[in-house]
Amino acid sequence: MRVTVVGAGPAGLLFSLLAKRRRPAWRIELIEQNPANATYGFGVVFSEGALGFLERDEPELLRVLTAAMQAWPIQRIVHRDERVDIDGSGFSAIGRLALLEVLQGLCRDAGVKLEYGRAFASLAEAAGADLVVGADGANSIVRGSMAQFEPAIELLTNRFAWYGTRQVFECLTLTFRENADGAFVAHHYRHSPSMSTFVVECDALTWKKAGLDRVSDAEARAYCERVFAPDLGGHALVSNKSVWRRFSLLSNRRWSSGNRVLIGDALRTVHFSIVSGTRLALEDAIALDRAFGEAGEDVPRALAAFEGERRPIVEKLLAAANASSYWYERFPEKMREEPWRLAYDYMTRSGRMTDDRLRLMAPDFMARVDAARAAGRAGRPGAAC
Ligand SMILES: Cc1cc2nc3c(=O)[nH]c(=O)nc-3n(C[C@H](O)[C@H](O)[C@H](O)COP(=O)(O)OP(=O)(O)OC[C@H]3O[C@@H](n4cnc5c(N)ncnc54)[C@H](O)[C@@H]3O)c2cc1C
């Protein structure tokens, strides 16, 4: 069987690896527009245990990744210079390039034909393939403007830029800052012993008022360094194609068409605030490989099985992810709240978290919330914080 995989992000690399390992006779070519040692962004973070699913299919990969990851047991919200720690909310992170390089090495060893520096321009390039896997991200060429997949795209109004910094943060932190132009939030965490990811987000009004729509990239970076000076400890922000963007919430009514199937961000995007895009991309790759395990080389049967298994799981997560996106769209108004209340609102933003679940998961944090509520009822607002 001849397989063309477009896009060597986490989804394309892992699918190619699994498929080639299990079916060495398949000819798998993986086409990537960028050079092997280039990527956008900095690190990616995973909630605790989120990569546990690799245990069954790729235990060795899980071991290698775990060894290369930074991990911490809490999440932190910083608002009005006050820290609110959320216990029981552990995460781990890795540089995106480090993750890709591990997968690239395994693909090479397995015999996948990797073609870096080649932009896949049209489906005609995969004319002889029995299967075409679109793992080419949110702006997928494989999906293209083809009506077959029935894509739906919603562009969020907030603006964000994905920076890095040499300031090494203790844990995944959400820092809220205000100035005369408006409100900003940064998601930041270390993804290596010497480097952190720093994603800056603001609403459209603030972005314009701050002039970020008009200034150069270097000026925009310098502006953000001033906003987050209390947090950066004198370190600069580092750019890696860190342009200001609006996040697209993408989904497709159809997941495959003929011999073409979409996985990862090409299939659907989830807002980075729920830190699940990469995990979903890797899970898609595993599910697609498994579908071929059951269907053999019967492509339509495998693609139907893939969608049958994955769709209910993905749709449940999408609902939570979209609720999280809409929370961010309103974050400036949330900043009127006291720090503990903002943190509580954040933790319950998906609508799936109850107080009882939070008490089990984050007893110290909820003790603080309960104490603050009691103080408020007793007429001493904020006394317990
Ligand atoms: C600011 C930000 C922060 C994020 N943080 C996190 C996080 O902390 N945790 C997390 O899990 N997820 C995070 N994500 C989401 C995550 O990056 C994606 O969900 C994940 O990368 C999807 O993997 P993928 O393989 O499907 O697509 P991608 O990683 O986008 O890879 C697609 C690949 O296809 C290539 N390509 C595209 N078009 C072509 C073409 N025509 N020809 C050849 N190659 C092509 C691209 O160059 C790219 O290498 C974040 C996203 C953003 C924007």
Coordinates of C-alpha atoms and ligand atoms in Angstrom, one line a residue:
M1 CA 0.0 0.0 0.0
R2 CA 1.2 3.5 -0.8
V3 CA 0.6 6.2 1.8
T4 CA 1.2 9.9 1.6
V5 CA 1.2 11.8 4.9
V6 CA 1.2 15.6 4.6
G7 CA 2.7 17.5 7.5
A8 CA 5.4 16.4 10.0
G9 CA 3.8 17.8 13.1
P10 CA 3.1 15.4 16.0
A11 CA 0.1 13.8 14.3
G12 CA 1.8 13.1 10.9
L13 CA 5.0 11.8 12.5
L14 CA 3.3 9.5 15.0
F15 CA 0.9 8.0 12.4
S16 CA 3.8 7.4 10.0
L17 CA 5.8 5.8 12.7
L18 CA 3.1 3.4 14.0
A19 CA 1.9 2.5 10.5
K20 CA 5.4 1.7 9.2
R21 CA 6.4 -0.3 12.3
R22 CA 3.3 -2.5 12.2
R23 CA 3.2 -2.8 8.4
P24 CA 6.8 -2.6 7.1
A25 CA 5.6 -3.5 3.5
W26 CA 3.7 -0.2 3.3
R27 CA 5.5 2.6 1.4
I28 CA 5.0 5.7 3.6
E29 CA 6.1 9.1 2.4
L30 CA 5.9 12.0 4.8
I31 CA 6.0 15.5 3.2
E32 CA 6.9 18.5 5.3
Q33 CA 7.3 22.1 4.0
N34 CA 9.7 23.2 6.7
P35 CA 13.3 22.0 7.3
A36 CA 13.6 19.2 9.9
N37 CA 15.2 21.4 12.5
A38 CA 12.6 24.2 12.3
T39 CA 9.3 24.7 13.9
Y40 CA 7.0 27.5 15.1
G41 CA 6.3 28.3 18.7
F42 CA 8.3 27.1 21.7
G43 CA 7.0 24.5 24.2
V44 CA 3.8 22.5 24.6
V45 CA 2.3 21.6 27.9
F46 CA 0.3 18.5 28.9
S47 CA -1.9 18.0 31.9
E48 CA -0.6 15.4 34.3
G49 CA -0.9 11.9 33.0
A50 CA -2.2 13.2 29.6
L51 CA 0.3 11.1 27.7
G52 CA -0.6 8.0 29.6
F53 CA -2.4 6.7 26.5
L54 CA 1.1 6.2 24.9
E55 CA 1.8 3.5 27.4
R56 CA -0.1 0.8 25.4
D57 CA 1.1 1.7 21.9
E58 CA 4.4 3.5 22.4
P59 CA 5.8 2.8 25.9
E60 CA 9.4 3.5 24.7
L61 CA 8.3 6.9 23.3
L62 CA 6.6 7.8 26.5
R63 CA 9.7 6.9 28.5
V64 CA 11.9 9.1 26.2
L65 CA 9.5 12.0 26.3
T66 CA 8.9 11.8 30.1
A67 CA 12.7 12.0 30.6
A68 CA 12.9 15.1 28.5
M69 CA 10.0 16.9 30.1
Q70 CA 9.7 19.5 32.8
A71 CA 7.0 18.7 35.4
W72 CA 5.4 20.4 38.4
P73 CA 2.5 19.6 40.7
I74 CA 0.6 22.9 40.7
Q75 CA -0.9 25.6 38.5
R76 CA -0.7 29.3 39.5
I77 CA -2.9 32.3 38.8
V78 CA -1.3 35.7 39.3
H79 CA -3.7 38.7 39.5
R80 CA -3.1 42.1 41.1
D81 CA 0.4 40.7 42.0
E82 CA -1.2 38.1 44.2
R83 CA -0.5 34.4 43.6
V84 CA -3.2 31.8 43.9
D85 CA -1.8 28.3 43.7
I86 CA -4.1 25.4 42.6
D87 CA -2.9 22.2 44.1
G88 CA -3.6 18.9 42.4
S89 CA -3.3 20.5 39.0
G90 CA -0.1 19.1 37.7
F91 CA 1.4 19.6 34.2
S92 CA 4.4 18.6 32.2
A93 CA 6.0 20.4 29.2
I94 CA 8.5 19.8 26.4
G95 CA 9.9 22.0 23.7
R96 CA 7.9 21.5 20.5
L97 CA 11.1 20.9 18.5
A98 CA 12.4 18.4 21.1
L99 CA 9.2 16.4 20.7
L100 CA 9.4 16.5 16.9
E101 CA 13.0 15.5 16.9
V102 CA 12.3 12.4 19.0
L103 CA 9.5 11.4 16.6
Q104 CA 11.7 12.2 13.5
G105 CA 14.5 9.9 14.8
L106 CA 12.0 7.0 15.4
C107 CA 10.4 7.5 11.9
R108 CA 13.8 7.4 10.2
D109 CA 14.8 4.2 12.1
A110 CA 11.5 2.6 11.2
G111 CA 12.0 3.3 7.4
V112 CA 9.5 6.2 6.8
K113 CA 10.5 8.2 3.8
L114 CA 10.8 11.8 5.2
E115 CA 10.8 14.7 2.8
Y116 CA 11.6 17.9 4.5
G117 CA 11.6 21.3 2.7
R118 CA 8.8 20.3 0.3
A119 CA 5.5 22.1 0.3
F120 CA 2.7 19.9 -0.8
A121 CA 0.8 22.1 -3.3
S122 CA -2.0 20.1 -4.6
L123 CA -3.7 16.7 -4.3
A124 CA -2.4 15.8 -7.8
E125 CA 1.0 15.2 -6.0
A126 CA -0.6 12.2 -4.2
A127 CA -2.3 10.8 -7.3
G128 CA -0.8 7.4 -6.9
A129 CA -1.4 7.0 -3.2
D130 CA -3.9 4.5 -1.8
L131 CA -4.3 6.6 1.3
V132 CA -3.6 10.4 1.9
V133 CA -3.4 11.6 5.5
G134 CA -3.9 15.3 6.0
A135 CA -1.8 16.0 9.1
D136 CA -1.0 19.5 7.7
G137 CA -2.4 21.6 10.5
A138 CA -5.2 24.2 10.7
N139 CA -4.7 25.5 7.2
S140 CA -4.6 22.1 5.7
I141 CA -4.1 21.8 1.9
V142 CA -5.4 18.3 2.0
R143 CA -8.7 19.6 3.4
G144 CA -8.4 22.7 1.2
S145 CA -11.5 24.4 0.3
M146 CA -13.1 21.1 -0.5
A147 CA -16.8 21.1 0.2
Q148 CA -16.4 17.3 1.0
F149 CA -15.2 17.9 4.5
E150 CA -17.7 20.6 5.3
P151 CA -15.4 22.6 7.5
A152 CA -16.7 25.2 10.0
I153 CA -14.3 27.9 11.1
E154 CA -14.9 30.5 13.9
L155 CA -12.3 33.1 14.3
L156 CA -11.9 34.3 17.9
T157 CA -11.6 38.0 18.5
N158 CA -8.7 38.0 20.9
R159 CA -5.1 38.4 19.6
F160 CA -2.2 36.3 20.8
A161 CA 1.6 35.9 20.1
W162 CA 3.6 32.9 21.0
Y163 CA 7.0 34.0 22.6
G164 CA 9.7 32.3 24.6
T165 CA 12.0 33.7 27.3
R166 CA 15.0 32.7 29.3
Q167 CA 13.2 33.5 32.5
V168 CA 12.6 30.0 34.1
F169 CA 9.1 29.8 35.7
E170 CA 8.3 27.5 38.6
C171 CA 5.1 26.1 37.1
L172 CA 2.3 26.7 34.5
T173 CA 1.1 30.2 35.4
L174 CA -1.6 32.5 34.1
T175 CA -0.6 36.1 34.8
F176 CA -3.1 38.9 34.3
R177 CA -1.8 42.5 33.9
E178 CA -3.4 45.8 33.1
N179 CA -2.1 49.2 31.8
A180 CA -3.7 52.3 30.3
D181 CA -4.3 50.5 27.0
G182 CA -6.3 47.6 28.5
A183 CA -5.9 44.0 29.8
F184 CA -3.4 41.3 29.0
V185 CA -2.9 37.7 30.1
A186 CA 0.2 35.5 29.6
H187 CA 0.3 31.7 29.8
H188 CA 3.8 30.8 30.8
Y189 CA 5.8 27.8 31.9
R190 CA 9.3 26.4 31.5
H191 CA 9.7 23.7 28.8
S192 CA 13.4 23.1 29.3
P193 CA 15.8 23.7 32.2
S194 CA 16.8 27.1 30.6
M195 CA 13.8 28.2 28.5
S196 CA 10.1 29.0 29.0
T197 CA 7.1 29.5 26.7
F198 CA 5.3 32.8 27.1
V199 CA 2.0 33.2 25.2
V200 CA 0.6 36.7 25.4
E201 CA -3.1 37.3 24.8
C202 CA -5.3 40.4 24.8
D203 CA -8.7 41.5 23.5
A204 CA -9.1 43.2 20.2
L205 CA -9.7 46.7 21.7
T206 CA -6.6 46.6 23.8
W207 CA -4.5 45.3 20.9
K208 CA -5.6 48.3 18.8
K209 CA -5.3 50.8 21.6
A210 CA -1.7 49.6 22.3
G211 CA -0.9 50.1 18.6
L212 CA 0.1 46.4 18.3
D213 CA -1.7 46.3 14.9
R214 CA 0.7 48.9 13.6
V215 CA 4.1 48.4 15.1
S216 CA 6.9 46.1 14.0
D217 CA 7.4 42.6 15.6
A218 CA 10.4 44.0 17.6
E219 CA 8.3 46.9 18.9
A220 CA 5.4 44.6 19.8
R221 CA 7.8 42.3 21.7
A222 CA 9.3 45.3 23.5
Y223 CA 5.8 46.5 24.5
C224 CA 4.9 43.0 25.9
E225 CA 8.2 43.0 27.8
R226 CA 7.1 46.3 29.5
V227 CA 3.6 44.9 30.3
F228 CA 5.1 41.8 31.9
A229 CA 8.3 43.3 33.3
P230 CA 7.3 42.3 36.9
D231 CA 7.2 38.7 35.7
L232 CA 10.1 38.5 33.3
G233 CA 12.8 39.2 35.9
G234 CA 14.8 41.4 33.4
H235 CA 14.8 38.7 30.7
A236 CA 13.8 39.5 27.1
L237 CA 11.0 37.9 25.2
V238 CA 12.3 35.7 22.3
S239 CA 10.6 35.6 19.0
N240 CA 10.1 32.5 16.7
K241 CA 7.8 33.8 13.9
S242 CA 5.9 35.2 16.8
V243 CA 3.3 37.2 14.9
W244 CA 0.0 38.3 16.4
R245 CA -2.8 36.0 15.4
R246 CA -6.4 35.2 16.0
F247 CA -7.2 31.7 17.0
S248 CA -9.4 29.7 14.6
L249 CA -11.8 27.2 16.1
L250 CA -12.1 24.7 13.3
S251 CA -14.1 21.5 13.0
N252 CA -15.2 19.4 10.1
R253 CA -18.5 17.6 9.6
R254 CA -16.8 14.9 7.6
W255 CA -13.5 13.4 8.6
S256 CA -12.7 11.7 5.4
S257 CA -13.4 11.8 1.7
G258 CA -12.5 8.9 -0.6
N259 CA -9.0 7.9 0.3
R260 CA -8.3 11.2 2.2
V261 CA -8.5 11.5 5.9
L262 CA -7.7 14.4 8.3
I263 CA -6.0 14.1 11.7
G264 CA -4.8 16.6 14.3
D265 CA -5.3 20.3 13.8
A266 CA -6.3 19.7 10.2
L267 CA -9.3 17.9 11.5
R268 CA -10.1 20.3 14.4
T269 CA -8.4 22.8 16.6
V270 CA -8.8 23.2 20.4
H271 CA -7.9 26.5 22.1
F272 CA -4.4 26.3 23.6
S273 CA -5.8 27.2 27.0
I274 CA -7.0 23.6 27.5
V275 CA -3.5 22.3 26.6
S276 CA -4.8 19.4 24.6
G277 CA -4.2 20.0 20.9
T278 CA -1.0 18.0 20.7
R279 CA -2.4 15.2 22.8
L280 CA -5.5 15.0 20.6
A281 CA -3.2 15.0 17.5
L282 CA -1.2 12.1 18.9
E283 CA -4.4 10.2 19.9
D284 CA -5.8 10.7 16.4
A285 CA -2.6 9.1 15.0
I286 CA -2.9 6.1 17.3
A287 CA -6.6 5.7 16.6
L288 CA -6.1 5.8 12.8
D289 CA -3.3 3.3 13.0
R290 CA -5.4 1.0 15.1
A291 CA -8.3 1.3 12.7
F292 CA -6.0 -0.2 10.0
G293 CA -5.1 -2.9 12.4
E294 CA -8.7 -4.1 12.3
A295 CA -9.5 -3.3 8.7
G296 CA -6.3 -4.4 7.0
E297 CA -5.9 -2.5 3.7
D298 CA -9.6 -1.8 3.3
V299 CA -9.3 2.0 3.3
P300 CA -13.0 3.0 3.5
R301 CA -13.6 0.5 6.3
A302 CA -10.6 1.8 8.3
L303 CA -11.6 5.4 7.9
A304 CA -15.1 4.7 9.0
A305 CA -13.8 2.8 12.0
F306 CA -11.4 5.7 12.9
E307 CA -14.3 8.2 12.9
G308 CA -16.6 5.9 14.7
E309 CA -14.1 5.5 17.6
R310 CA -12.8 9.0 17.8
R311 CA -15.7 11.3 17.1
P312 CA -17.6 10.9 20.4
I313 CA -14.4 11.5 22.4
V314 CA -13.4 14.5 20.4
E315 CA -16.8 16.1 20.4
K316 CA -17.0 15.9 24.2
L317 CA -13.6 17.6 24.5
L318 CA -14.5 20.2 21.9
A319 CA -17.4 21.4 24.0
A320 CA -15.1 22.0 27.0
A321 CA -12.4 23.5 24.8
N322 CA -14.8 26.0 23.2
A323 CA -16.2 27.0 26.6
S324 CA -12.6 27.7 27.6
S325 CA -12.1 29.8 24.5
Y326 CA -15.1 31.9 25.3
W327 CA -13.9 32.5 28.8
Y328 CA -10.8 34.0 27.4
E329 CA -12.8 36.2 25.1
R330 CA -14.2 37.8 28.2
F331 CA -11.2 37.8 30.4
P332 CA -10.9 41.6 30.9
E333 CA -14.3 41.7 32.6
K334 CA -13.2 38.7 34.8
M335 CA -10.2 40.8 36.0
R336 CA -12.6 42.9 38.0
E337 CA -12.8 40.0 40.4
E338 CA -10.6 39.4 43.4
P339 CA -7.7 36.9 42.7
W340 CA -9.3 33.9 44.4
R341 CA -12.6 34.4 42.7
L342 CA -10.9 34.9 39.3
A343 CA -9.0 31.6 39.9
Y344 CA -12.2 29.8 40.9
D345 CA -14.0 31.1 37.8
Y346 CA -11.1 30.0 35.6
M347 CA -11.1 26.5 37.1
T348 CA -14.8 26.0 36.5
R349 CA -14.9 27.7 33.1
S350 CA -15.6 24.5 31.1
G351 CA -18.8 23.9 33.0
R352 CA -17.7 20.4 33.9
M353 CA -16.0 21.1 37.2
T354 CA -18.2 21.1 40.4
D355 CA -17.1 22.3 43.8
D356 CA -17.1 18.7 45.1
R357 CA -14.8 17.6 42.3
L358 CA -12.5 20.6 42.9
R359 CA -12.4 19.9 46.7
L360 CA -11.2 16.4 45.9
M361 CA -8.7 17.6 43.3
A362 CA -7.4 20.8 44.9
P363 CA -8.2 20.7 48.6
D364 CA -5.9 23.5 49.6
F365 CA -7.2 25.8 46.9
M366 CA -10.8 25.1 47.8
A367 CA -10.1 25.6 51.5
R368 CA -9.0 29.1 50.5
V369 CA -12.1 29.6 48.3
D370 CA -14.4 28.4 51.1
A371 CA -12.7 30.6 53.7
A372 CA -13.0 33.6 51.4
R373 CA -16.7 32.9 50.8
A374 CA -17.3 32.5 54.6
A375 CA -15.4 35.8 55.3
G376 CA -17.5 37.5 52.6
R377 CA -20.8 36.2 54.2
A378 CA -19.5 37.5 57.6
G379 CA -19.0 40.9 56.1
R380 CA -15.3 40.7 55.9
P381 CA -14.7 40.5 52.1
G382 CA -11.3 39.1 51.2
A383 CA -10.4 38.8 54.8
A384 CA -9.4 35.1 54.4
C385 CA -7.2 35.7 51.4
Ligands
LIG1 C1 -0.1 29.5 21.0 C2 -0.3 28.1 21.0 C3 0.0 27.3 22.1 C4 -0.2 26.0 22.1 N1 0.1 25.3 23.2 C5 -0.2 24.0 23.3 C6 0.1 23.3 24.5 O1 0.6 23.8 25.4 N2 -0.2 21.9 24.5 C7 -0.8 21.3 23.5 O2 -1.1 20.1 23.6 N3 -1.1 21.9 22.3 C8 -0.8 23.3 22.2 N4 -1.1 23.9 21.1 C9 -1.8 23.2 20.0 C10 -0.8 22.4 19.2 O3 0.3 23.2 18.7 C11 -1.5 21.7 18.0 O4 -2.7 21.2 18.4 C12 -0.6 20.6 17.5 O5 0.6 21.1 17.0 C13 -1.3 19.8 16.4 O6 -0.4 18.9 15.7 P1 -0.6 18.6 14.2 O7 0.5 17.6 13.9 O8 -2.0 18.2 13.9 O9 -0.4 19.9 13.4 P2 0.9 20.9 13.4 O10 1.7 20.8 14.6 O11 0.4 22.2 13.0 O12 1.8 20.4 12.2 C14 1.4 20.5 10.9 C15 2.6 20.4 10.0 O13 2.2 20.4 8.6 C16 3.1 21.2 7.9 N5 2.4 21.7 6.7 C17 1.4 22.5 6.6 N6 1.0 22.7 5.3 C18 1.9 21.9 4.6 C19 2.0 21.7 3.2 N7 1.2 22.3 2.3 N8 3.0 20.9 2.8 C20 3.9 20.3 3.7 N9 3.8 20.5 5.0 C21 2.8 21.3 5.4 C22 3.5 22.3 8.9 O14 4.7 23.0 8.5 C23 3.5 21.6 10.2 O15 4.9 21.1 10.4 C24 -0.8 25.3 21.0 C25 -1.2 26.0 19.8 C26 -0.9 27.4 19.8 C27 -1.3 28.2 18.6

